[in-house]
Amino acid sequence: MNIVLIGAGGHGKVVRDLIVLHKNIKLIAFLDDKYKEVCKKGNIIVGPIPFAKTIMSMFPDVKFVITIGDNKVRKEIISKLNLPHIYYATLVHPTAIISPSVSIGNGTVIMANAVIDSDSQIGNHVIINTSSVVEHDNHVGDFVHLSPNATLTGAVKIEEGVHIGAGATVIPYINIGEWSTIGAGAAVINPIPANSTAVGVPAKVKEEQKMEEVS
Ligand SMILES: CC(C)(COP(=O)(O)OP(=O)(O)OC[C@H]1O[C@@H](n2cnc3c(N)ncnc32)[C@H](O)[C@@H]1OP(=O)(O)O)[C@@H](O)C(=O)NCCC(=O)NCCS
């Protein structure tokens, strides 16, 4: 499979290293708007994101992954490219442990040492980062990012666009509303409303956001 990664920052580099471990996957291009011109670095094409359309005409079997940690930016790029879902690959690090009953969407990456257990559902364009744990029966929506060492215990529902910070833990049956952020190291023991930021142990929605909701 020929792959193009869109986003050549830190997350993109780690996904590139994941691809190297798969003999049947070949990285053909790294696109990022920090590249102003198209050129070759070794065997890999680098260029700005709009070059994706040209690459599709050069390699009809190509698939893409958006390797940008920011959930909103990932979604914006997907909207701009406006490609059918089948053009997005799912990449899994060989050390990840995934139950056969798990479903994983397109454009999603599962990084080293992640564990995903029985009957969990993972959406499209999700990042399950290094050593994070998604226990049984969790629902992870599209464009979610689970940072390294985050833990979803069981039957947790994470709605679209949520960012769970590094090392945060969510106890069972908790719902986290869309586009919310959970701070690094938090322990989430209560439901978190949409579009909020919650930090601490136990996690609490930041006070200034509560004030904004009231006014
Ligand atoms: C939660 C977070 C998004 C807040 O970022 P922010 O809005 O820029 O917040 P600030 O740094 O301005 O801090 C605001 C307040 O929240 C506190 N705070 C911030 N992050 C916190 C955290 N993770 N746990 C506890 N308190 C935290 C700060 O101490 C500060 O408190 P104060 O108002 O009493 O001084 C960020 O700190 C965080 O934890 N991000 C996760 C990063 C991560 O895991 N990245 C992984 C990439 S792979």
Tab-separated table of C-alpha atoms and ligand atoms in Angstrom:
chain	number	residue	atom	x	y	z
A	1	MET	CA	0.000	0.000	0.000
A	2	ASN	CA	1.308	3.473	-0.928
A	3	ILE	CA	0.787	6.045	1.827
A	4	VAL	CA	0.891	9.828	1.945
A	5	LEU	CA	1.138	11.472	5.364
A	6	ILE	CA	-0.305	14.961	5.684
A	7	GLY	CA	1.381	16.782	8.568
A	8	ALA	CA	5.147	16.645	8.993
A	9	GLY	CA	5.380	17.662	12.661
A	10	GLY	CA	6.144	15.495	15.701
A	11	HIS	CA	3.158	13.151	15.306
A	12	GLY	CA	3.917	12.759	11.592
A	13	LYS	CA	7.472	11.652	12.385
A	14	VAL	CA	6.253	9.000	14.814
A	15	VAL	CA	3.752	7.663	12.252
A	16	ARG	CA	6.547	7.598	9.636
A	17	ASP	CA	8.564	5.372	11.992
A	18	LEU	CA	5.508	3.111	12.420
A	19	ILE	CA	5.238	2.708	8.626
A	20	VAL	CA	8.880	1.618	8.380
A	21	LEU	CA	7.970	-1.419	10.519
A	22	HIS	CA	5.433	-2.639	7.914
A	23	LYS	CA	6.991	-4.329	4.858
A	24	ASN	CA	3.757	-3.996	2.835
A	25	ILE	CA	3.328	-0.235	3.403
A	26	LYS	CA	5.411	2.328	1.532
A	27	LEU	CA	5.601	5.998	2.461
A	28	ILE	CA	5.657	7.897	-0.840
A	29	ALA	CA	5.045	11.484	0.293
A	30	PHE	CA	4.957	13.825	3.255
A	31	LEU	CA	2.739	16.860	2.632
A	32	ASP	CA	2.679	19.934	4.829
A	33	ASP	CA	2.042	23.587	4.070
A	34	LYS	CA	5.440	24.381	5.628
A	35	TYR	CA	6.837	23.015	2.324
A	36	LYS	CA	6.414	25.739	-0.290
A	37	GLU	CA	7.658	23.666	-3.239
A	38	VAL	CA	7.475	20.053	-4.317
A	39	CYS	CA	10.785	18.198	-4.190
A	40	LYS	CA	12.236	14.811	-3.278
A	41	LYS	CA	13.992	13.998	-0.021
A	42	GLY	CA	15.569	10.602	-0.672
A	43	ASN	CA	12.744	8.425	-1.988
A	44	ILE	CA	10.009	10.568	-0.474
A	45	ILE	CA	8.140	13.431	-2.161
A	46	VAL	CA	7.619	16.493	0.044
A	47	GLY	CA	5.320	19.367	-0.843
A	48	PRO	CA	2.342	21.490	0.197
A	49	ILE	CA	-1.010	19.865	1.021
A	50	PRO	CA	-2.812	20.792	-2.254
A	51	PHE	CA	-0.268	18.548	-4.054
A	52	ALA	CA	-2.387	15.625	-2.755
A	53	LYS	CA	-4.613	15.800	-5.866
A	54	THR	CA	-1.596	15.462	-8.193
A	55	ILE	CA	-0.293	12.508	-6.165
A	56	MET	CA	-3.668	10.798	-6.604
A	57	SER	CA	-3.285	11.002	-10.375
A	58	MET	CA	0.310	9.677	-10.165
A	59	PHE	CA	-0.531	6.770	-7.783
A	60	PRO	CA	-4.166	5.636	-8.230
A	61	ASP	CA	-3.948	3.189	-5.276
A	62	VAL	CA	-2.631	5.803	-2.810
A	63	LYS	CA	-4.108	6.255	0.678
A	64	PHE	CA	-3.764	9.164	3.077
A	65	VAL	CA	-3.472	9.683	6.818
A	66	ILE	CA	-3.678	13.138	8.417
A	67	THR	CA	-0.843	13.143	10.951
A	68	ILE	CA	-1.682	16.299	12.892
A	69	GLY	CA	-2.404	16.020	16.610
A	70	ASP	CA	-4.827	18.975	16.713
A	71	ASN	CA	-8.323	17.514	16.223
A	72	LYS	CA	-9.874	20.639	14.690
A	73	VAL	CA	-7.040	21.053	12.167
A	74	ARG	CA	-7.316	17.362	11.231
A	75	LYS	CA	-11.028	17.823	10.556
A	76	GLU	CA	-10.483	21.029	8.548
A	77	ILE	CA	-7.989	19.283	6.261
A	78	ILE	CA	-10.356	16.332	5.731
A	79	SER	CA	-13.134	18.782	4.793
A	80	LYS	CA	-10.898	20.671	2.363
A	81	LEU	CA	-9.627	17.500	0.655
A	82	ASN	CA	-13.215	16.212	0.407
A	83	LEU	CA	-12.160	12.639	-0.453
A	84	PRO	CA	-14.277	9.505	0.038
A	85	HIS	CA	-13.484	7.574	3.267
A	86	ILE	CA	-11.824	4.733	1.353
A	87	TYR	CA	-8.899	7.034	0.533
A	88	TYR	CA	-7.868	7.060	4.197
A	89	ALA	CA	-5.772	4.219	5.621
A	90	THR	CA	-5.871	2.794	9.136
A	91	LEU	CA	-2.370	2.337	10.564
A	92	VAL	CA	-1.576	0.114	13.539
A	93	HIS	CA	1.803	-0.221	15.251
A	94	PRO	CA	2.905	-3.881	15.393
A	95	THR	CA	3.174	-3.742	19.203
A	96	ALA	CA	-0.447	-2.591	19.700
A	97	ILE	CA	-2.796	-5.213	21.162
A	98	ILE	CA	-6.305	-5.062	19.726
A	99	SER	CA	-9.196	-7.431	20.411
A	100	PRO	CA	-10.678	-8.998	17.244
A	101	SER	CA	-14.086	-7.607	18.290
A	102	VAL	CA	-12.879	-3.999	18.021
A	103	SER	CA	-13.933	-1.815	15.067
A	104	ILE	CA	-11.571	0.915	13.844
A	105	GLY	CA	-12.423	3.669	11.347
A	106	ASN	CA	-10.530	5.058	8.368
A	107	GLY	CA	-7.676	7.489	8.845
A	108	THR	CA	-7.139	6.303	12.419
A	109	VAL	CA	-3.692	5.536	13.833
A	110	ILE	CA	-2.981	3.187	16.735
A	111	MET	CA	0.460	3.847	18.154
A	112	ALA	CA	3.056	1.680	19.927
A	113	ASN	CA	1.945	-0.396	22.934
A	114	ALA	CA	-1.659	0.806	22.821
A	115	VAL	CA	-4.234	-1.722	24.038
A	116	ILE	CA	-7.850	-1.780	22.805
A	117	ASP	CA	-10.141	-4.343	24.383
A	118	SER	CA	-13.342	-6.188	23.570
A	119	ASP	CA	-16.183	-4.536	21.680
A	120	SER	CA	-14.723	-1.038	21.756
A	121	GLN	CA	-15.541	1.105	18.734
A	122	ILE	CA	-12.998	3.589	17.406
A	123	GLY	CA	-14.131	6.231	14.890
A	124	ASN	CA	-12.509	7.816	11.846
A	125	HIS	CA	-9.350	9.988	11.990
A	126	VAL	CA	-8.706	9.121	15.627
A	127	ILE	CA	-5.275	9.032	17.307
A	128	ILE	CA	-4.840	6.319	19.941
A	129	ASN	CA	-1.417	7.404	21.101
A	130	THR	CA	1.523	5.564	22.619
A	131	SER	CA	0.692	3.204	25.514
A	132	SER	CA	-2.885	4.397	25.873
A	133	VAL	CA	-5.490	1.895	27.048
A	134	VAL	CA	-9.031	1.630	25.696
A	135	GLU	CA	-10.637	-1.087	27.774
A	136	HIS	CA	-13.834	-2.991	26.833
A	137	ASP	CA	-17.051	-1.494	25.404
A	138	ASN	CA	-15.822	2.060	24.919
A	139	HIS	CA	-17.097	4.296	22.137
A	140	VAL	CA	-14.519	6.716	20.718
A	141	GLY	CA	-15.954	9.236	18.223
A	142	ASP	CA	-14.391	10.669	15.064
A	143	PHE	CA	-11.419	13.091	15.375
A	144	VAL	CA	-10.649	12.127	18.990
A	145	HIS	CA	-7.047	12.213	20.238
A	146	LEU	CA	-6.086	9.997	23.180
A	147	SER	CA	-2.641	11.218	24.284
A	148	PRO	CA	0.105	8.894	25.505
A	149	ASN	CA	-0.786	6.791	28.564
A	150	ALA	CA	-4.434	7.904	28.649
A	151	THR	CA	-6.856	5.269	29.958
A	152	LEU	CA	-10.529	4.727	29.130
A	153	THR	CA	-11.574	2.138	31.692
A	154	GLY	CA	-14.804	0.626	30.273
A	155	ALA	CA	-18.102	1.626	28.662
A	156	VAL	CA	-16.889	5.197	28.332
A	157	LYS	CA	-18.311	7.407	25.566
A	158	ILE	CA	-15.950	9.958	24.055
A	159	GLU	CA	-17.725	12.179	21.547
A	160	GLU	CA	-16.317	13.757	18.380
A	161	GLY	CA	-13.190	15.883	18.588
A	162	VAL	CA	-12.349	15.294	22.257
A	163	HIS	CA	-8.698	15.567	23.333
A	164	ILE	CA	-7.723	13.450	26.335
A	165	GLY	CA	-4.405	14.686	27.777
A	166	ALA	CA	-1.436	12.482	28.554
A	167	GLY	CA	-1.924	10.106	31.474
A	168	ALA	CA	-5.573	11.055	32.075
A	169	THR	CA	-7.997	8.360	33.245
A	170	VAL	CA	-11.750	8.152	32.659
A	171	ILE	CA	-13.734	5.870	34.989
A	172	PRO	CA	-16.487	3.555	33.596
A	173	TYR	CA	-19.785	4.783	32.074
A	174	ILE	CA	-18.660	8.415	31.775
A	175	ASN	CA	-19.631	10.540	28.751
A	176	ILE	CA	-17.294	13.287	27.515
A	177	GLY	CA	-19.084	15.822	25.282
A	178	GLU	CA	-17.843	16.776	21.829
A	179	TRP	CA	-14.762	18.966	21.337
A	180	SER	CA	-13.876	19.001	25.041
A	181	THR	CA	-10.336	18.792	26.414
A	182	ILE	CA	-9.247	16.780	29.434
A	183	GLY	CA	-5.992	18.002	31.003
A	184	ALA	CA	-2.921	15.837	31.360
A	185	GLY	CA	-3.068	13.623	34.458
A	186	ALA	CA	-6.784	14.219	35.136
A	187	ALA	CA	-9.096	11.643	36.717
A	188	VAL	CA	-12.534	12.012	35.129
A	189	ILE	CA	-15.231	10.717	37.483
A	190	ASN	CA	-18.211	12.832	36.312
A	191	PRO	CA	-19.663	13.494	32.829
A	192	ILE	CA	-18.017	16.442	31.055
A	193	PRO	CA	-20.174	18.786	28.937
A	194	ALA	CA	-19.350	19.586	25.307
A	195	ASN	CA	-16.779	22.276	24.428
A	196	SER	CA	-15.259	22.461	27.895
A	197	THR	CA	-11.833	21.957	29.451
A	198	ALA	CA	-11.577	19.879	32.620
A	199	VAL	CA	-8.432	19.423	34.706
A	200	GLY	CA	-7.322	17.842	37.952
A	201	VAL	CA	-8.096	14.934	40.259
A	202	PRO	CA	-11.057	14.661	40.279
A	203	ALA	CA	-11.419	16.541	36.972
A	204	LYS	CA	-13.387	19.788	37.164
A	205	VAL	CA	-14.487	22.071	34.324
A	206	LYS	CA	-12.358	25.236	34.428
A	207	GLU	CA	-14.174	27.970	36.367
A	208	GLU	CA	-13.940	30.659	33.669
A	209	GLN	CA	-15.867	28.375	31.280
A	210	LYS	CA	-18.678	27.977	33.818
A	211	MET	CA	-18.830	31.798	34.091
A	212	GLU	CA	-19.043	32.121	30.275
A	213	GLU	CA	-21.965	29.631	30.207
A	214	VAL	CA	-23.883	31.633	32.844
A	215	SER	CA	-23.362	35.090	31.231
B	1	LIG	C1	-5.678	21.351	30.115
B	1	LIG	C2	-4.830	22.175	29.179
B	1	LIG	C3	-5.332	21.976	27.729
B	1	LIG	C4	-5.006	23.618	29.598
B	1	LIG	O1	-4.278	24.442	28.773
B	1	LIG	P1	-4.505	26.055	28.900
B	1	LIG	O2	-5.931	26.387	28.601
B	1	LIG	O3	-3.436	26.691	28.071
B	1	LIG	O4	-4.348	26.310	30.441
B	1	LIG	P2	-3.212	27.124	31.226
B	1	LIG	O5	-1.871	26.524	31.011
B	1	LIG	O6	-3.424	28.588	30.915
B	1	LIG	O7	-3.637	26.868	32.744
B	1	LIG	C5	-4.845	27.365	33.256
B	1	LIG	C6	-5.017	26.823	34.667
B	1	LIG	O8	-5.268	25.395	34.612
B	1	LIG	C7	-4.227	24.704	35.348
B	1	LIG	N1	-3.900	23.497	34.576
B	1	LIG	C8	-3.550	23.441	33.280
B	1	LIG	N2	-3.358	22.158	32.904
B	1	LIG	C9	-3.588	21.406	33.993
B	1	LIG	C10	-3.552	20.026	34.223
B	1	LIG	N3	-3.257	19.165	33.239
B	1	LIG	N4	-3.866	19.567	35.456
B	1	LIG	C11	-4.172	20.451	36.457
B	1	LIG	N5	-4.229	21.778	36.296
B	1	LIG	C12	-3.946	22.256	35.075
B	1	LIG	C13	-3.066	25.679	35.444
B	1	LIG	O9	-2.261	25.396	36.550
B	1	LIG	C14	-3.800	27.003	35.560
B	1	LIG	O10	-4.267	27.121	36.861
B	1	LIG	P3	-4.475	28.588	37.567
B	1	LIG	O11	-5.523	29.296	36.726
B	1	LIG	O12	-4.940	28.249	38.940
B	1	LIG	O13	-3.156	29.240	37.503
B	1	LIG	C15	-3.330	21.771	29.209
B	1	LIG	O14	-2.668	22.256	30.336
B	1	LIG	C16	-3.123	20.256	29.149
B	1	LIG	O15	-3.086	19.543	30.162
B	1	LIG	N6	-3.012	19.748	27.884
B	1	LIG	C17	-2.772	18.370	27.608
B	1	LIG	C18	-1.448	18.266	26.850
B	1	LIG	C19	-1.134	16.851	26.441
B	1	LIG	O16	-1.354	15.896	27.158
B	1	LIG	N7	-0.614	16.747	25.241
B	1	LIG	C20	-0.265	15.456	24.660
B	1	LIG	C21	0.175	15.634	23.236
B	1	LIG	S1	0.490	14.090	22.473
